[in-house]
XYZ file of C-alpha atoms in Angstrom:
779
model
C 35.814 -34.329 54.060
C 33.680 -37.424 54.524
C 32.051 -39.110 51.558
C 28.586 -38.455 52.956
C 29.305 -34.727 53.297
C 30.689 -34.635 49.764
C 27.576 -36.343 48.402
C 25.362 -33.805 50.144
C 27.355 -30.921 48.692
C 27.148 -32.411 45.214
C 23.407 -32.914 45.626
C 23.019 -29.302 46.819
C 25.012 -27.977 43.844
C 22.997 -30.172 41.479
C 19.754 -28.869 42.938
C 20.814 -25.229 42.534
C 22.118 -25.896 39.032
C 18.780 -27.479 38.178
C 16.922 -24.446 39.518
C 19.119 -21.972 37.634
C 18.792 -23.927 34.379
C 15.025 -24.216 34.856
C 14.786 -20.511 35.624
C 16.807 -19.659 32.522
C 14.609 -21.837 30.347
C 11.445 -20.368 31.877
C 12.714 -16.816 31.319
C 13.406 -17.596 27.664
C 9.986 -19.188 27.184
C 8.170 -16.340 28.933
C 10.209 -13.776 26.959
C 9.201 -15.351 23.653
C 5.579 -15.698 24.744
C 5.581 -12.122 26.051
C 7.089 -10.810 22.821
C 4.482 -12.611 20.727
C 1.762 -11.463 23.110
C 2.860 -7.838 22.814
C 2.907 -8.053 19.008
C -0.597 -9.555 19.043
C -1.721 -6.842 21.463
C -0.558 -4.121 19.081
C -1.929 -5.903 16.011
C -5.394 -6.908 17.228
C -6.952 -3.384 17.103
C -6.383 -3.340 13.332
C -9.396 -5.590 12.888
C -11.700 -3.906 15.425
C -14.867 -2.314 14.057
C -15.570 1.424 14.383
C -17.524 2.481 17.467
C -20.343 5.028 17.130
C -22.195 6.115 20.286
C -24.836 8.753 20.904
C -23.634 11.347 23.413
C -26.540 13.786 23.436
C -29.787 15.000 21.846
C -31.597 18.334 21.918
C -34.939 19.663 20.660
C -33.913 22.765 18.722
C -37.482 23.943 18.099
C -37.915 24.756 21.791
C -34.379 26.103 22.302
C -33.829 28.390 19.310
C -36.636 28.563 16.727
C -39.048 26.226 14.925
C -37.678 27.279 11.522
C -36.664 24.513 9.111
C -32.986 23.573 9.311
C -31.021 23.374 6.053
C -27.438 22.857 7.246
C -25.650 21.925 10.473
C -22.059 21.692 11.666
C -19.803 21.925 14.702
C -16.472 23.276 15.879
C -13.411 21.023 16.033
C -13.799 20.442 19.782
C -17.410 19.283 19.364
C -18.532 21.834 21.971
C -20.585 24.118 19.736
C -23.002 23.450 16.899
C -24.683 25.699 14.355
C -27.844 25.489 12.259
C -28.686 27.376 9.071
C -32.453 27.805 8.765
C -34.692 28.672 5.843
C -34.671 32.351 6.794
C -30.900 32.505 6.360
C -30.207 32.781 10.092
C -27.290 30.955 11.707
C -28.063 29.815 15.266
C -25.335 28.492 17.582
C -25.983 26.137 20.492
C -23.830 24.394 23.074
C -23.409 20.660 22.549
C -22.769 20.286 26.264
C -25.927 21.944 27.605
C -28.043 22.559 24.530
C -28.257 26.262 25.383
C -28.509 28.886 22.654
C -25.266 30.849 22.301
C -25.790 33.339 19.470
C -27.735 34.102 16.290
C -26.405 35.766 13.129
C -28.473 37.126 10.249
C -27.408 37.888 6.693
C -28.101 41.573 5.965
C -28.031 41.017 2.198
C -30.516 38.147 2.101
C -34.202 38.940 1.759
C -35.576 35.729 0.219
C -36.367 32.371 1.769
C -33.486 29.860 1.606
C -34.494 26.636 -0.145
C -31.195 24.749 -0.577
C -27.720 24.619 0.933
C -24.384 22.837 0.742
C -21.459 22.588 3.151
C -17.862 21.894 2.148
C -16.324 18.747 3.560
C -13.165 20.251 5.074
C -14.413 23.712 6.036
C -17.466 25.256 7.604
C -18.074 27.026 4.302
C -21.786 27.021 3.472
C -23.339 27.826 0.101
C -27.083 28.502 -0.039
C -29.684 29.031 -2.726
C -32.815 31.111 -2.265
C -36.094 31.881 -3.905
C -35.801 34.498 -6.604
C -32.705 32.842 -8.122
C -30.192 34.230 -5.649
C -27.238 32.426 -4.082
C -24.735 33.291 -1.367
C -22.078 31.967 0.964
C -21.208 32.084 4.636
C -18.106 30.837 6.453
C -18.405 29.882 10.100
C -15.297 30.423 12.201
C -14.496 29.653 15.821
C -12.036 31.363 18.134
C -10.920 29.523 21.248
C -10.731 31.845 24.252
C -8.528 30.740 27.162
C -8.994 33.841 29.323
C -10.669 31.918 32.116
C -9.971 28.538 33.623
C -12.045 26.851 30.969
C -11.748 27.030 27.203
C -14.583 28.995 25.615
C -15.268 28.767 21.878
C -16.594 32.026 20.423
C -18.393 31.622 17.062
C -18.420 34.165 14.259
C -19.790 34.310 10.715
C -18.248 35.856 7.630
C -20.911 36.374 4.995
C -20.017 36.408 1.336
C -21.905 38.258 -1.389
C -25.491 37.407 -2.316
C -25.825 37.425 -6.091
C -28.265 36.500 -8.848
C -27.481 33.022 -10.171
C -30.667 32.593 -12.237
C -31.541 35.864 -13.907
C -35.058 34.580 -14.623
C -35.700 34.412 -10.882
C -36.208 30.671 -10.538
C -35.754 29.237 -7.054
C -32.409 27.472 -6.584
C -33.596 23.992 -5.585
C -30.132 22.382 -5.704
C -26.806 24.064 -4.992
C -23.144 23.223 -4.421
C -20.141 25.401 -3.648
C -16.390 25.182 -3.343
C -13.794 27.694 -2.120
C -10.039 27.135 -2.304
C -7.440 28.529 0.078
C -6.833 31.548 -2.186
C -10.425 32.721 -1.964
C -11.570 31.494 -5.387
C -15.199 30.420 -5.150
C -17.245 28.263 -7.525
C -21.023 27.996 -7.095
C -23.327 25.758 -9.135
C -27.092 25.791 -8.813
C -30.204 24.429 -10.510
C -33.615 25.956 -10.866
C -36.510 24.140 -12.470
C -37.426 27.331 -14.274
C -34.160 27.979 -16.122
C -31.832 24.999 -15.657
C -28.266 24.590 -14.424
C -25.901 27.509 -13.824
C -22.384 28.047 -12.488
C -20.570 31.171 -11.349
C -17.004 31.825 -10.254
C -15.594 34.765 -8.344
C -12.947 35.709 -5.820
C -13.631 36.704 -2.239
C -12.134 40.106 -1.436
C -10.358 39.614 1.884
C -12.091 41.015 4.957
C -14.066 43.640 3.067
C -17.834 43.639 3.513
C -19.660 42.211 0.474
C -21.369 44.678 -1.818
C -25.128 44.560 -2.381
C -24.705 45.049 -6.137
C -22.134 42.270 -6.569
C -23.109 40.241 -9.637
C -20.623 37.684 -11.017
C -21.234 36.236 -14.460
C -23.388 33.097 -14.306
C -22.763 30.533 -17.045
C -25.499 28.156 -18.109
C -24.487 24.488 -18.221
C -26.311 22.634 -20.954
C -28.206 19.541 -19.794
C -31.287 19.785 -22.038
C -34.472 18.160 -20.766
C -32.828 16.990 -17.522
C -34.012 17.690 -13.982
C -30.995 17.972 -11.707
C -31.523 16.154 -8.437
C -28.041 16.468 -6.915
C -24.873 18.536 -7.374
C -21.207 18.278 -6.384
C -18.052 20.237 -7.230
C -14.623 18.602 -7.354
C -11.876 20.266 -5.335
C -9.349 19.025 -7.893
C -10.369 21.209 -10.857
C -13.693 22.832 -9.833
C -15.534 20.553 -12.281
C -19.310 20.433 -11.752
C -21.021 17.043 -11.410
C -24.796 17.003 -11.825
C -26.949 13.962 -11.063
C -30.297 13.837 -12.812
C -33.737 12.344 -12.387
C -33.094 10.021 -15.337
C -30.045 8.419 -13.655
C -27.309 10.273 -15.559
C -24.344 12.177 -14.184
C -23.216 15.145 -16.286
C -19.609 16.262 -15.845
C -18.745 19.850 -16.786
C -15.055 20.724 -16.939
C -13.917 24.271 -16.263
C -11.389 26.153 -18.379
C -11.099 29.749 -17.271
C -14.673 31.032 -17.036
C -15.982 28.527 -19.572
C -17.648 25.210 -18.741
C -17.871 22.390 -21.281
C -19.548 18.986 -21.050
C -16.723 16.501 -20.593
C -18.704 13.348 -20.100
C -22.180 11.983 -19.582
C -22.497 8.614 -17.867
C -25.368 6.382 -16.873
C -24.864 6.021 -13.135
C -28.183 4.433 -12.179
C -31.384 3.011 -13.615
C -33.349 5.351 -11.354
C -32.923 8.909 -10.144
C -29.522 9.982 -8.755
C -30.598 11.441 -5.429
C -27.276 12.346 -3.791
C -23.697 13.143 -4.844
C -20.656 13.885 -2.692
C -16.889 13.903 -3.119
C -14.668 12.299 -0.526
C -11.636 14.137 0.799
C -9.308 14.959 -2.084
C -12.085 15.583 -4.579
C -11.476 12.486 -6.714
C -13.772 9.759 -5.373
C -17.420 10.485 -6.142
C -20.073 8.762 -4.042
C -23.394 8.278 -5.836
C -26.708 7.469 -4.140
C -29.910 6.691 -5.997
C -33.653 6.359 -5.452
C -33.392 2.610 -4.835
C -31.039 3.157 -1.896
C -27.950 1.925 -3.774
C -24.566 3.482 -2.996
C -21.582 3.324 -5.332
C -18.138 4.858 -5.679
C -16.780 6.300 -8.924
C -13.558 7.970 -9.972
C -11.667 8.911 -13.104
C -9.606 6.169 -14.729
C -7.292 6.845 -17.631
C -8.544 5.040 -20.754
C -7.028 4.427 -24.171
C -8.746 3.716 -27.460
C -6.913 1.083 -29.489
C -7.469 0.387 -33.177
C -6.755 -2.925 -34.898
C -4.947 -2.030 -38.129
C -4.137 -5.636 -38.934
C -5.842 -8.083 -41.265
C -6.868 -10.581 -38.557
C -8.704 -10.545 -35.269
C -6.343 -9.533 -32.449
C -6.770 -9.460 -28.684
C -6.403 -6.521 -26.308
C -7.104 -6.911 -22.611
C -8.273 -10.460 -23.322
C -11.008 -9.217 -25.679
C -11.184 -9.936 -29.432
C -11.020 -6.949 -31.794
C -11.791 -7.405 -35.489
C -9.742 -5.668 -38.210
C -10.549 -1.959 -38.442
C -12.458 -1.911 -35.137
C -11.556 0.051 -32.013
C -11.751 -0.872 -28.339
C -11.599 1.323 -25.235
C -9.731 -0.082 -22.234
C -8.261 1.176 -18.938
C -4.675 2.214 -19.584
C -2.726 -0.549 -17.852
C 0.478 0.423 -19.635
C -0.581 0.602 -23.285
C 0.289 4.288 -23.693
C 3.910 3.875 -22.557
C 4.405 0.358 -23.994
C 4.730 -1.248 -20.565
C 1.851 -3.624 -21.258
C 2.065 -6.383 -23.824
C 0.057 -5.507 -26.941
C -0.317 -7.071 -30.351
C 1.617 -5.146 -33.035
C -1.601 -4.787 -35.045
C -2.904 -2.195 -32.587
C -2.206 1.505 -32.634
C -3.102 4.096 -30.004
C -6.080 6.015 -31.384
C -6.797 8.315 -28.433
C -6.701 8.528 -24.666
C -8.248 10.386 -21.766
C -10.055 10.102 -18.455
C -13.353 8.353 -17.980
C -15.515 8.172 -14.867
C -15.804 4.519 -13.882
C -17.760 2.670 -11.216
C -15.279 1.077 -8.815
C -17.219 -0.498 -5.957
C -20.627 -0.670 -4.275
C -21.669 -0.515 -0.639
C -24.528 -1.875 1.443
C -27.785 -0.337 0.283
C -30.574 1.416 2.144
C -34.092 0.075 1.732
C -35.294 3.420 0.348
C -33.731 6.359 -1.488
C -30.399 7.803 -0.406
C -31.104 11.306 0.817
C -27.786 12.463 2.291
C -24.107 11.641 1.762
C -21.761 13.179 4.337
C -18.002 12.844 3.682
C -15.393 12.683 6.430
C -12.965 15.656 6.478
C -10.010 13.543 7.661
C -10.158 10.210 5.841
C -12.072 8.286 3.187
C -15.012 7.437 5.397
C -18.519 8.691 4.726
C -22.010 8.384 6.144
C -25.306 8.071 4.334
C -28.909 8.608 5.380
C -31.789 6.824 3.681
C -35.465 7.475 3.319
C -36.103 4.446 5.524
C -34.679 6.393 8.503
C -31.395 4.485 8.707
C -27.906 5.993 8.847
C -24.856 4.005 7.726
C -21.086 4.477 8.080
C -18.931 3.274 5.162
C -15.264 3.364 4.184
C -13.975 3.700 0.646
C -10.674 1.774 0.616
C -12.035 -1.341 2.288
C -15.377 -1.087 0.460
C -17.175 -1.996 3.682
C -20.256 -0.734 5.450
C -19.300 -0.917 9.117
C -22.429 0.149 10.950
C -26.091 0.833 10.238
C -28.299 2.400 12.882
C -31.588 4.233 13.227
C -31.717 7.558 15.101
C -34.785 8.574 17.061
C -35.974 10.601 14.065
C -35.283 10.230 10.362
C -32.155 12.225 9.555
C -32.813 15.261 7.352
C -29.280 16.591 7.891
C -26.047 14.707 8.555
C -22.474 15.970 8.968
C -19.080 14.926 10.374
C -17.236 16.978 12.971
C -14.068 18.742 11.675
C -11.782 16.122 13.278
C -13.965 13.232 12.061
C -14.379 12.091 15.659
C -18.115 12.653 15.723
C -21.336 12.960 13.738
C -24.286 15.304 13.957
C -27.727 14.505 12.588
C -30.919 16.525 12.734
C -34.336 14.951 12.518
C -37.373 16.130 10.637
C -38.903 17.527 13.843
C -35.833 19.556 14.774
C -34.149 17.010 17.052
C -30.329 17.317 17.003
C -28.382 14.118 17.736
C -24.696 14.155 18.689
C -22.614 11.005 18.134
C -19.011 10.206 18.999
C -17.035 8.246 16.415
C -13.996 6.091 17.053
C -13.187 4.939 13.534
C -10.326 2.639 14.630
C -8.651 1.496 11.398
C -11.442 1.197 8.815
C -9.038 1.053 5.853
C -7.545 -2.212 7.182
C -9.193 -5.531 6.413
C -7.870 -8.930 5.427
C -8.865 -8.012 1.881
C -6.928 -4.739 1.763
C -3.880 -6.440 3.279
C -3.726 -9.522 1.078
C -5.991 -8.885 -1.940
C -5.873 -6.449 -4.828
C -7.515 -3.072 -4.269
C -8.487 -0.479 -6.867
C -6.936 2.796 -5.703
C -7.429 6.288 -7.122
C -5.103 6.958 -10.037
C -4.604 3.293 -10.892
C -6.036 1.585 -13.990
C -7.226 -1.453 -12.061
C -6.994 -3.467 -8.858
C -3.398 -3.883 -7.762
C -1.171 -4.851 -4.846
C 0.302 -1.550 -3.631
C 2.332 -0.560 -0.577
C 2.551 3.216 -0.110
C 2.127 4.280 3.470
C 2.481 8.044 3.174
C 2.106 10.886 0.698
C 2.695 14.584 0.302
C -0.856 15.759 1.030
C -3.363 15.372 3.844
C -5.888 13.728 1.527
C -3.487 10.915 0.556
C -5.018 7.438 0.494
C -2.754 5.006 2.428
C -2.079 1.725 0.655
C -1.210 -1.134 2.970
C -1.086 -4.237 0.786
C 1.418 -6.635 2.336
C 1.819 -8.704 -0.809
C 4.624 -6.522 -2.292
C 6.546 -6.853 0.979
C 6.025 -10.615 1.165
C 6.917 -10.927 -2.520
C 10.037 -8.806 -2.041
C 11.125 -10.901 0.930
C 10.712 -14.150 -0.997
C 12.359 -12.672 -4.100
C 15.432 -11.454 -2.237
C 15.657 -14.749 -0.379
C 15.349 -16.739 -3.615
C 18.208 -14.959 -5.369
C 20.365 -15.094 -2.250
C 19.804 -18.842 -1.879
C 20.442 -19.454 -5.591
C 23.847 -17.878 -5.127
C 24.793 -19.159 -1.682
C 23.476 -22.744 -1.493
C 25.452 -24.277 -4.396
C 28.571 -22.305 -3.520
C 28.470 -23.165 0.184
C 27.579 -26.865 -0.177
C 30.064 -27.565 -2.988
C 32.722 -25.702 -1.037
C 31.932 -27.778 2.059
C 32.100 -31.008 0.029
C 35.444 -30.039 -1.448
C 37.062 -29.007 1.831
C 35.737 -31.923 3.878
C 36.171 -34.760 1.364
C 38.813 -33.781 -1.183
C 41.053 -30.925 -0.096
C 44.175 -31.705 1.938
C 43.968 -30.997 5.651
C 46.443 -28.121 5.431
C 44.240 -26.297 2.923
C 41.105 -27.077 4.931
C 42.639 -25.725 8.125
C 43.524 -22.472 6.350
C 40.327 -21.817 4.411
C 37.627 -22.896 6.857
C 38.467 -20.295 9.552
C 38.549 -17.579 6.886
C 35.061 -18.462 5.683
C 33.764 -18.671 9.231
C 35.160 -15.191 9.907
C 32.952 -13.884 7.095
C 30.002 -14.355 9.434
C 31.508 -11.764 11.789
C 31.348 -8.989 9.171
C 28.501 -6.618 10.181
C 25.614 -6.735 7.744
C 25.586 -2.928 7.558
C 29.123 -3.076 6.124
C 28.060 -5.659 3.540
C 25.047 -3.537 2.601
C 27.168 -0.396 2.393
C 29.672 -2.051 0.050
C 26.896 -3.589 -2.039
C 25.013 -0.318 -2.435
C 27.921 2.062 -3.021
C 30.595 -0.168 -4.585
C 29.137 -3.347 -6.099
C 25.981 -1.752 -7.530
C 27.789 0.870 -9.668
C 30.253 -1.743 -10.939
C 27.483 -4.070 -12.136
C 25.510 -1.114 -13.519
C 28.474 0.104 -15.566
C 29.430 -3.387 -16.753
C 26.072 -5.154 -17.005
C 26.863 -6.886 -20.291
C 30.260 -7.973 -19.005
C 28.677 -9.440 -15.878
C 26.126 -11.401 -17.910
C 28.838 -12.629 -20.283
C 30.884 -13.867 -17.318
C 27.914 -15.907 -16.135
C 28.166 -17.698 -19.494
C 31.924 -17.704 -20.101
C 32.963 -19.212 -16.740
C 30.859 -22.423 -16.971
C 31.615 -22.716 -20.708
C 35.343 -22.272 -20.067
C 35.275 -24.802 -17.248
C 33.382 -27.316 -19.419
C 35.854 -26.790 -22.268
C 38.728 -27.411 -19.862
C 37.121 -30.640 -18.619
C 36.648 -31.913 -22.181
C 40.286 -31.131 -23.016
C 41.409 -32.749 -19.778
C 39.527 -35.935 -20.585
C 41.050 -35.955 -24.070
C 44.585 -36.026 -22.626
C 45.827 -39.556 -21.951
C 45.866 -40.332 -18.245
C 49.637 -40.908 -18.193
C 50.331 -37.496 -19.740
C 48.088 -35.469 -17.390
C 49.986 -33.265 -14.912
C 49.918 -34.123 -11.230
C 47.054 -32.245 -9.520
C 47.042 -34.061 -6.201
C 46.532 -32.079 -3.017
C 46.174 -28.333 -3.382
C 47.533 -28.490 -6.911
C 44.057 -29.129 -8.311
C 42.698 -25.894 -6.850
C 45.602 -23.779 -8.075
C 45.519 -25.472 -11.480
C 41.878 -24.431 -11.970
C 42.456 -20.809 -10.898
C 43.990 -19.604 -14.188
C 41.208 -21.355 -16.122
C 38.595 -19.424 -14.166
C 40.482 -16.143 -14.552
C 40.856 -16.718 -18.282
C 37.119 -17.394 -18.582
C 36.322 -14.211 -16.672
C 38.636 -12.211 -18.922
C 37.091 -13.764 -22.042
C 33.601 -12.772 -20.914
C 34.701 -9.245 -20.013
C 36.471 -8.491 -23.294
C 33.799 -10.200 -25.445
C 30.964 -8.177 -23.891
C 31.282 -4.945 -25.969
C 31.237 -6.868 -29.246
C 28.271 -9.003 -28.251
C 26.394 -5.916 -27.013
C 26.995 -4.106 -30.309
C 26.061 -7.140 -32.386
C 22.886 -8.241 -30.579
C 21.634 -5.205 -28.654
C 22.549 -2.209 -30.848
C 25.306 -1.210 -28.478
C 23.082 -0.540 -25.433
C 21.669 -3.518 -23.527
C 19.659 -1.434 -21.048
C 17.975 0.636 -23.741
C 17.211 -2.504 -25.726
C 15.607 -4.137 -22.679
C 13.401 -1.084 -22.108
C 12.341 -0.508 -25.718
C 11.867 -4.184 -26.612
C 10.882 -5.921 -23.360
C 9.641 -2.977 -21.276
C 12.205 -3.828 -18.553
C 13.607 -0.880 -16.617
C 17.094 -1.365 -15.207
C 17.401 -0.376 -11.547
C 21.060 -0.083 -10.431
C 20.191 -1.478 -7.005
C 18.501 -4.634 -8.180
C 18.021 -8.282 -7.336
C 21.449 -9.250 -8.689
C 23.153 -6.962 -6.180
C 20.908 -8.236 -3.378
C 21.518 -11.861 -4.345
C 25.291 -11.436 -4.262
C 25.390 -9.349 -1.073
C 22.817 -11.336 0.887
C 24.293 -14.583 -0.425
C 27.692 -13.455 0.832
C 26.197 -13.116 4.323
C 24.452 -16.494 4.161
C 27.369 -18.537 2.765
C 29.302 -18.807 6.095
C 26.252 -20.223 7.898
C 25.484 -22.891 5.301
C 29.157 -23.700 4.676
C 30.157 -24.104 8.316
C 27.290 -26.379 9.334
C 27.469 -28.385 6.083
C 31.211 -28.887 6.429
C 30.824 -30.050 10.041
C 28.086 -32.469 8.958
C 30.212 -33.866 6.124
C 33.274 -34.202 8.358
C 31.154 -36.131 10.879
C 30.320 -38.867 8.340
C 31.691 -42.167 9.754
C 35.049 -43.070 8.133
C 33.774 -46.625 7.713
C 31.355 -45.442 5.019
C 33.955 -43.583 2.944
C 36.539 -46.371 3.429
C 34.045 -48.948 2.204
C 33.381 -46.814 -0.867
C 37.076 -46.530 -1.628
C 37.402 -50.300 -1.192
C 34.760 -50.717 -3.910
C 36.933 -48.644 -6.296
C 34.885 -45.447 -5.983
C 36.688 -42.213 -6.768
C 36.882 -39.312 -4.347
C 34.123 -37.449 -6.142
C 31.916 -40.526 -6.322
C 32.434 -41.120 -2.627
C 31.703 -37.507 -1.777
C 28.537 -37.257 -3.923
C 26.991 -40.707 -3.462
C 28.136 -41.610 0.059
C 29.150 -38.625 2.172
C 26.559 -36.191 0.868
C 23.507 -38.435 1.521
C 24.848 -39.438 4.937
C 25.292 -35.780 5.909
C 21.998 -34.667 4.384
C 20.242 -34.017 7.733
C 22.943 -31.551 8.741
C 23.129 -30.007 5.268
C 19.370 -29.528 5.165
C 19.474 -27.908 8.594
C 22.243 -25.615 7.350
C 20.195 -24.571 4.315
C 17.127 -23.878 6.444
C 19.163 -21.793 8.892
C 20.562 -19.843 5.959
C 17.017 -19.408 4.640
C 15.897 -18.043 7.993
C 18.816 -15.601 8.023
C 17.975 -14.415 4.501
C 14.288 -13.938 5.309
C 15.014 -11.834 8.382
C 17.965 -9.810 7.056
C 17.417 -6.049 7.226
C 20.438 -3.836 6.597
C 21.733 -5.555 3.470
C 18.416 -5.468 1.620
C 17.762 -1.976 2.950
C 21.008 -0.550 1.562
C 21.543 -2.733 -1.503
C 18.099 -2.308 -3.112
C 16.096 0.648 -4.311
C 13.484 -0.204 -1.658
C 10.733 -0.102 -4.262
C 7.736 -2.203 -3.145
C 6.939 -3.680 -6.562
C 6.012 -7.198 -7.624
C 8.329 -8.039 -10.513
C 10.412 -11.187 -10.966
C 12.936 -9.342 -13.144
C 16.478 -9.622 -11.809
C 17.057 -6.033 -12.887
C 14.440 -4.559 -10.540
C 14.662 -4.059 -6.815
C 12.202 -4.905 -4.073
C 11.250 -4.032 -0.526
C 11.300 -6.752 2.098
C 9.223 -6.967 5.248
C 12.188 -6.336 7.537
C 13.304 -3.335 5.464
C 9.784 -1.904 5.586
C 9.816 -2.066 9.389
C 13.209 -0.352 9.544
C 12.242 2.397 7.102
C 8.650 3.069 8.163
C 8.668 2.673 11.954
C 10.373 6.032 12.715
C 7.605 7.813 10.773
C 4.691 5.798 12.153
C 2.471 7.624 14.694
C 2.031 5.484 17.788
C -1.322 3.724 17.646
C -1.912 4.672 13.996
C -2.706 2.287 11.170
C 0.870 2.235 9.848
C 2.231 1.582 13.340
C -0.004 -1.430 13.846
C 0.471 -2.746 10.299
C 4.230 -2.789 10.893
C 3.637 -4.888 14.008
C 1.578 -7.216 11.823
C 4.532 -7.419 9.418
C 6.741 -8.350 12.366
C 4.248 -11.025 13.357
C 4.338 -12.455 9.812
C 8.149 -12.535 9.934
C 7.951 -14.402 13.223
C 5.472 -16.876 11.726
C 7.663 -17.379 8.640
C 10.726 -18.052 10.779
C 8.784 -20.367 13.077
C 7.434 -22.371 10.151
C 10.869 -22.587 8.517
C 12.466 -23.866 11.736
C 9.614 -26.277 12.399
C 9.726 -27.751 8.893
C 13.515 -27.947 9.095
C 13.372 -29.812 12.384
C 10.754 -32.295 11.160
C 12.611 -33.067 7.936
C 15.945 -33.274 9.747
C 14.503 -35.801 12.194
C 13.188 -37.928 9.320
C 16.513 -37.794 7.521
C 18.391 -38.711 10.695
C 16.090 -41.661 11.201
C 16.550 -42.753 7.593
C 20.352 -42.631 7.620
C 20.843 -43.806 11.207
C 20.886 -47.413 9.955
C 24.033 -46.819 7.847
């Protein structure tokens, strides 16, 4: 083969090698960019605003009757709508064509209807009439698939019509609630006689009797004019808003109602009340157009029995005085409290939680969503607004063609219906997107139902349909950093000191035997490490907690005692510990220290902690011991990180130029002095890179933290509590996350944060490593 031909072949091979390498690099770059792009694509809709669009409008006066409408609603497919008028008739129309479908009349009703109320989650309507009577009607739909097209057939089941006000006063305000067992509660107000409530049970499919007359109980609100009513689905308690701005709360016990609480909700008239899904969050609207959210918060009353001023909740309390505070842990001693205080009493109290964007005039209607914590309001200024409870945001305000007299969500919360004062019916589609997700709900404290204050909470699912998802990422970020911290505290000193010993002090025979063994540790699957940590290590530490803590003290104390004794022995009389002898000479000292800590633990526990360390921690410090805690995670995750840090650190230390160490020895430096003051600084770029790689591994680890912790998303620095990391949350939650749902997209956001964390760690590591290399390159 000629030289020219050989050169051409080499050039051809080089060209193809260049193309293949370039292609490989491009594929990697595009893969990373594509992965990040896909994560961003799935995450971006989290922050999109809800979309509300009008899909139709019909003039009901010309299609059915000009009677005044009191209540409206639709079927779940948004194909059929109904209207209750002031004559008690229920008219059904098509939302596709506007054509009248059917009309139903109540055979037991003979008075004009003056008020009505519709339940949030059912088409169950309660109405009040002139003459003091009240009644109910439940609208049902049956989908018929006999033809090629689905046809929704409406029907009405009327309940009894009964006398609520025996004095015959017109029921100007009314509210009703029916549970799944047929128990009905009706509350109504007449200006003639006041506020009444009645409870009864619906009797299956039997036709209601004309002489049905349940006992009506008068609710005492003397001198008050009730302007709005609501009934909680939690306990059938009656909430009455008044013209003077108060809200009266009447609790039910059997057939008896008692005033539980009276609160000042507004400086002007309370014009509208409504409960959100679940019956706990009360939305209050007033005559100034202000909208606020309230719910029960557990309170405690604390009394200062001391002789000096003491502080509770950051507030001063003089001797003998009492203070009422939200129960942030006072009742079960989980919150720090001065010993001068005693628990005087406790109970629930309705508290204002947040406010929303106001209307310019009075709030006339509050319509709650039947599927989530969204709600819509209509004001006297003709505007309609869509709000969401968890985020505390008002997402959209618009003005229909006519001022809305009636407003209601569709059963699937994918639409809204409003009816104007001239009988115009407006149909809107609603794409709520993810209204509970904002930057604030993800990274700031939120006050959730059942909590004594604003907190960081991660709880993505619950046992009921009305559960309020809690998507704060702070517990996950905190758990990730906490697990990483304890893992690095365990692994970094162990790995670096081990690398220093093997590379600078240990004989080559020992180094050649130990280094491959440590490197093989990296090949152990993390699921095996997590399995052993959760099912083997965790019970051992739980059963011998005091012994473990004593060993943490006895080993360094024993080693220090040995060093002091060693220094006290004259140099000529010290045994020879050259080579591997030093390591084997220290082994019995360590074992003896471990044994001393183990056998001393029961006595120390009995002497200092009354024989039970865990009980003492709970009763004295309020610390609950979780068997799968940060100690277990630190040891298990540190075990997985040690091989990475050790291997790279040892290679960096072994690569230190011999001229540096030889020069140190020539200046009479000992091996340890040479290792610490010469080799370690020279190898610092590599050691720092090793630590940062170990940090990245700890941040992204999944199976170990998933199996070795209790997976509790709490924010607590205690080493005896567990945590939930971001990677563990993805592994646990993703199988249960509906595609396209809020949880699904939040988990993609968590993945994006993990990617950002890893990218920042690697970038910082590279920058610092380059600076260190530049600094020590002159040596």
